[in-house]
Short mmCIF file of C-alpha atoms and ligand atoms in Angstrom, two decimals:
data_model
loop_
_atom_site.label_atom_id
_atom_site.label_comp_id
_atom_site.label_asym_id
_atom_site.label_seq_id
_atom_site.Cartn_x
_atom_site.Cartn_y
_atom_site.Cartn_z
CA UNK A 1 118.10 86.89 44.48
CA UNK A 2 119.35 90.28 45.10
CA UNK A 3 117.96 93.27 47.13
CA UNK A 4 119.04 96.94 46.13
CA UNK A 5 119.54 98.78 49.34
CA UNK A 6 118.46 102.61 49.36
CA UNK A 7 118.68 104.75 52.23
CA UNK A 8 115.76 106.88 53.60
CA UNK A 9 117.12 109.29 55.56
CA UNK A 10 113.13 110.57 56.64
CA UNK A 11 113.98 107.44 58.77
CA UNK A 12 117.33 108.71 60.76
CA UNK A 13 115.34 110.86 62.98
CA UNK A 14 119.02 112.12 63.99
CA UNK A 15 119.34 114.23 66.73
CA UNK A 16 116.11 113.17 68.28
CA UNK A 17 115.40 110.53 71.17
CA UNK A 18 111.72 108.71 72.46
CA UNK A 19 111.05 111.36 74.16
CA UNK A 20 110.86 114.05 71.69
CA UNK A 21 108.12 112.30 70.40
CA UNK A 22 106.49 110.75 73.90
CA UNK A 23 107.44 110.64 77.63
CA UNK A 24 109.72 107.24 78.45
CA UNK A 25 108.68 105.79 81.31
CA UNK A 26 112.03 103.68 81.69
CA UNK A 27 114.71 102.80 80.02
CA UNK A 28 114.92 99.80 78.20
CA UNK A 29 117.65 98.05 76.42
CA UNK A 30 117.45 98.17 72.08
CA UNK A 31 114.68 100.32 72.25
CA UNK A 32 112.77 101.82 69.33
CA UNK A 33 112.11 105.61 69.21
CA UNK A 34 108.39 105.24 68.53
CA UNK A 35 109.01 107.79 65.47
CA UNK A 36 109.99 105.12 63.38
CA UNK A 37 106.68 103.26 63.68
CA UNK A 38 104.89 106.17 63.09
CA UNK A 39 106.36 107.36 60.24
CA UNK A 40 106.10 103.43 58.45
CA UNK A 41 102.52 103.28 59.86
CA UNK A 42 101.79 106.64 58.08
CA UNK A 43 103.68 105.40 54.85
CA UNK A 44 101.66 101.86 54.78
CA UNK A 45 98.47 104.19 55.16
CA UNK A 46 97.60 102.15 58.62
CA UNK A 47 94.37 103.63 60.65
CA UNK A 48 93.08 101.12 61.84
CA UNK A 49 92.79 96.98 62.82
CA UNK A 50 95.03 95.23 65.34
CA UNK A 51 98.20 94.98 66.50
CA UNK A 52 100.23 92.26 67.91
CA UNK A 53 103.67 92.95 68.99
CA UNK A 54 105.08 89.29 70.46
CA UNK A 55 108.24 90.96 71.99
CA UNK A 56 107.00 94.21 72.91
CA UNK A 57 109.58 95.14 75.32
CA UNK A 58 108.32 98.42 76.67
CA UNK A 59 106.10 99.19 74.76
CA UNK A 60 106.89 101.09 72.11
CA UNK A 61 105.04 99.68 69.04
CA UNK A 62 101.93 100.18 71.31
CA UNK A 63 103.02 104.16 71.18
CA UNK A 64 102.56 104.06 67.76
CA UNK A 65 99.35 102.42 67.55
CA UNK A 66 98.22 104.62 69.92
CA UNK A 67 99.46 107.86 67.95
CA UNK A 68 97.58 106.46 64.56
CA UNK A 69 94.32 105.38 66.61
CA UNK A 70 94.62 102.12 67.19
CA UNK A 71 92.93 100.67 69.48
CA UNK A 72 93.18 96.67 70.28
CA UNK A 73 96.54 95.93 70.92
CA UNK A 74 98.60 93.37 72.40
CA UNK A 75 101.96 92.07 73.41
CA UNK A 76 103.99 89.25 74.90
CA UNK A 77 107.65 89.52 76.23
CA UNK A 78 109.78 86.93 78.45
CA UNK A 79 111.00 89.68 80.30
CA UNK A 80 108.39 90.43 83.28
CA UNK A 81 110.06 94.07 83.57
CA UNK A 82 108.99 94.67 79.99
CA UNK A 83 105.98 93.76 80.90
CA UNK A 84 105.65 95.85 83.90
CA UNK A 85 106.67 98.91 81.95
CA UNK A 86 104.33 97.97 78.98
CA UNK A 87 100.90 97.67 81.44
CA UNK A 88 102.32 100.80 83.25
CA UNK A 89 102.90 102.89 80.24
CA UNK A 90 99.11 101.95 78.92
CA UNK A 91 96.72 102.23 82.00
CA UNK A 92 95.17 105.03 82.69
CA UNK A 93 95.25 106.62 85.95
CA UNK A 94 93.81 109.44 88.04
CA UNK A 95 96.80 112.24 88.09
CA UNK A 96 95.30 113.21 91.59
CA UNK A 97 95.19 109.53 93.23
CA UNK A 98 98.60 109.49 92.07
CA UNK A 99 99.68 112.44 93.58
CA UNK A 100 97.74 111.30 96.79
CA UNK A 101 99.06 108.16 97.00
CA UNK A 102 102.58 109.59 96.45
CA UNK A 103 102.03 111.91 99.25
CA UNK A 104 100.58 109.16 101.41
CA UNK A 105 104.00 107.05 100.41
CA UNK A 106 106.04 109.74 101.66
CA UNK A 107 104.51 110.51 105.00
CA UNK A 108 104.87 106.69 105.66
CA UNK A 109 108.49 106.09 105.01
CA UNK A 110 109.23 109.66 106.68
CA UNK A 111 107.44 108.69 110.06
CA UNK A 112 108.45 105.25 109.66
CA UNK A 113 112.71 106.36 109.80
CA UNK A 114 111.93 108.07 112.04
CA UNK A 115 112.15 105.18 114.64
CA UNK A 116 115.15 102.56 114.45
CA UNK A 117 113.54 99.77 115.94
CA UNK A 118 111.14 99.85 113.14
CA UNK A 119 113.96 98.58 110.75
CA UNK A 120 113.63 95.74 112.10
CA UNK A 121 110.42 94.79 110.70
CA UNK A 122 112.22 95.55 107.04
CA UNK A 123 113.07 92.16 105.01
CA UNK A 124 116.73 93.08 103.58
CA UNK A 125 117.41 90.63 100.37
CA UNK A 126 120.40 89.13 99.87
CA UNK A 127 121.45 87.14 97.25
CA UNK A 128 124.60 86.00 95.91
CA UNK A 129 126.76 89.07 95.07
CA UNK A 130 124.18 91.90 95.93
CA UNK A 131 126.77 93.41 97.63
CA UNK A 132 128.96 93.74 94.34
CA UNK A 133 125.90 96.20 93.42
CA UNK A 134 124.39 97.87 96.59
CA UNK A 135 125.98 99.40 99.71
CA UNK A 136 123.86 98.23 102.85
CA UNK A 137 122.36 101.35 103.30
CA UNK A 138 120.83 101.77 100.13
CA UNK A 139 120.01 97.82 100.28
CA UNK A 140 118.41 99.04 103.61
CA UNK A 141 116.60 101.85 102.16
CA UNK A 142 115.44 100.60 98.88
CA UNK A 143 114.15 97.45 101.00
CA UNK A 144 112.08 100.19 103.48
CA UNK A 145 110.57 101.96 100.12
CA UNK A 146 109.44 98.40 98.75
CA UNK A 147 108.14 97.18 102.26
CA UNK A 148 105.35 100.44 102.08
CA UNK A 149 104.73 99.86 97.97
CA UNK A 150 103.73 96.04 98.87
CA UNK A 151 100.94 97.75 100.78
CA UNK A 152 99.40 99.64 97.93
CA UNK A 153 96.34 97.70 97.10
CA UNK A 154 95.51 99.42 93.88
CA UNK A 155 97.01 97.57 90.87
CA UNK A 156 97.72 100.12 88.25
CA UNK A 157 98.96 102.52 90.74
CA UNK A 158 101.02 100.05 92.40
CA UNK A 159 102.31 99.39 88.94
CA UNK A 160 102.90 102.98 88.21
CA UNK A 161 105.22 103.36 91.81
CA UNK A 162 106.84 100.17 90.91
CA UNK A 163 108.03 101.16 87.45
CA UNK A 164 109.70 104.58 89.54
CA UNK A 165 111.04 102.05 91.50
CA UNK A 166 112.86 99.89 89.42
CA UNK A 167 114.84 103.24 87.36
CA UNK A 168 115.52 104.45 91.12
CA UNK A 169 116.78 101.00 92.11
CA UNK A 170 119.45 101.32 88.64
CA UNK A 171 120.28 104.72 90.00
CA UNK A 172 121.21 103.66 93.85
CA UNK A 173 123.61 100.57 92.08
CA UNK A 174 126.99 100.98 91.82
CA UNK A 175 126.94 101.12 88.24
CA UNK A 176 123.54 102.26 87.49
CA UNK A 177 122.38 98.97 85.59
CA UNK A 178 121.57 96.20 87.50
CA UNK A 179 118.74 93.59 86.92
CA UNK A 180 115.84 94.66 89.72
CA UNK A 181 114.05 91.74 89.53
CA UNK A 182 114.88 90.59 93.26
CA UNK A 183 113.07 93.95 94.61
CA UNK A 184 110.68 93.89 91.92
CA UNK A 185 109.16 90.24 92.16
C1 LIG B 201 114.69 94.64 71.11
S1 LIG B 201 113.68 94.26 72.47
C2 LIG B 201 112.17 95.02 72.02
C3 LIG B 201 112.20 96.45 72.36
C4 LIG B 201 110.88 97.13 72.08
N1 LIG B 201 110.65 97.27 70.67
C5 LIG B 201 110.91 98.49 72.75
O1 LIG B 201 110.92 99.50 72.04
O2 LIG B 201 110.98 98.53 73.99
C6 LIG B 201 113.33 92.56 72.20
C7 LIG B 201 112.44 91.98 73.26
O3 LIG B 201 112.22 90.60 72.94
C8 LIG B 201 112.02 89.94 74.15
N2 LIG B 201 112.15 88.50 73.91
C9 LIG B 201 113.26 87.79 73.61
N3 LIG B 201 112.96 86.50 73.45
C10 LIG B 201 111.63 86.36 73.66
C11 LIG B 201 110.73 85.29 73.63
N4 LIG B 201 111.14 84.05 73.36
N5 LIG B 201 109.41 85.52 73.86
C12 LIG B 201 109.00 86.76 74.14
N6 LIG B 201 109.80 87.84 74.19
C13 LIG B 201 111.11 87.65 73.95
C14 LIG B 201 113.08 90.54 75.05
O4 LIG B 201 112.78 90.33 76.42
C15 LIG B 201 113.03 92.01 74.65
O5 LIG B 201 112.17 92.74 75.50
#
């Protein structure tokens, strides 16, 4: 059987990146620009009914059933940061308990510095070759940051702080990618 291959360059969506289109969260490795979908959901004529997206990654199949008014959607991925991202990316939360809570986050680490001896309370991970990716201060740090984001009690926001967490732990590596699950679990 043979397939004639045309090319639809409504499709290239050159020059443009997710977030022309809608804020990214996080970054994500082989990521779709939810444009794509949106387009081929708008070709196909598709309003409504269900979607299922079994390796969802972050999410962005759900940004296009969101953008043509779907509204029962689900996903699976084996990757518990996808998942993170995904739930993030799709709960709703108060902007102002966000920014309280981020205010509230602040104050705490800030008067918690302040006092050396309170490092000590501060469980520092170490695994084999951490070191390869994090100095010990920023292993120090980073670990201070996560010890006051275990205490958040609220579940989306806590979800929402962790998903900041996990790009800021990338940025503070030596390279800038680094798996983050050892903070993040
Ligand atoms: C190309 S990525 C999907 C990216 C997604 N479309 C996005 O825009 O973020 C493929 C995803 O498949 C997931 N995956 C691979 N094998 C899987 C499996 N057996 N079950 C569930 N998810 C799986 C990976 O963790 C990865 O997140």
């Amino acid at each position: 059987m043979k397939y004639k291959i045309t090319r639809n360059i409504k499709y290239d969506f050159v020059g443009q990146s997710y977030s022309t289109a809608y804020p990214n969260l996080h970054k994500y490795p082989a990521t779709m620009i939810p444009q794509i979908g949106i387009e081929l959901f708008k070709e196909l004529n598709i309003k409504n009914g269900k979607l299922l997206d079994p390796y969802c990654g972050s999410g962005s199949s759900f940004v296009v059933g969101l953008d043509r008014g779907l509204n029962k959607m689900y996903g699976f991925d084996i990757n518990p940061l996808a998942i993170l991202i995904s739930r993030a990316k799709f709960t709703k939360v108060n902007l102002n308990t966000i920014k309280l809570y981020q205010q509230r986050l602040r104050c705490a680490v800030y008067n918690f510095v302040k006092k050396e001896e309170n490092l000590k309370q501060i469980n520092v991970p170490d695994f084999y070759n951490i070191k390869f990716w994090f100095s010990q201060n920023i292993l120090q740090n980073l670990s201070v940051i996560k010890f006051f984001l275990e205490k958040i009690k609220n579940k989306d926001i806590k979800r929402l702080f962790l998903v900041a967490f996990s790009e800021t732990i990338r940025e503070c590596s030596y390279t800038g990618f680094v798996l983050d699950f050892p903070f993040l679990c």
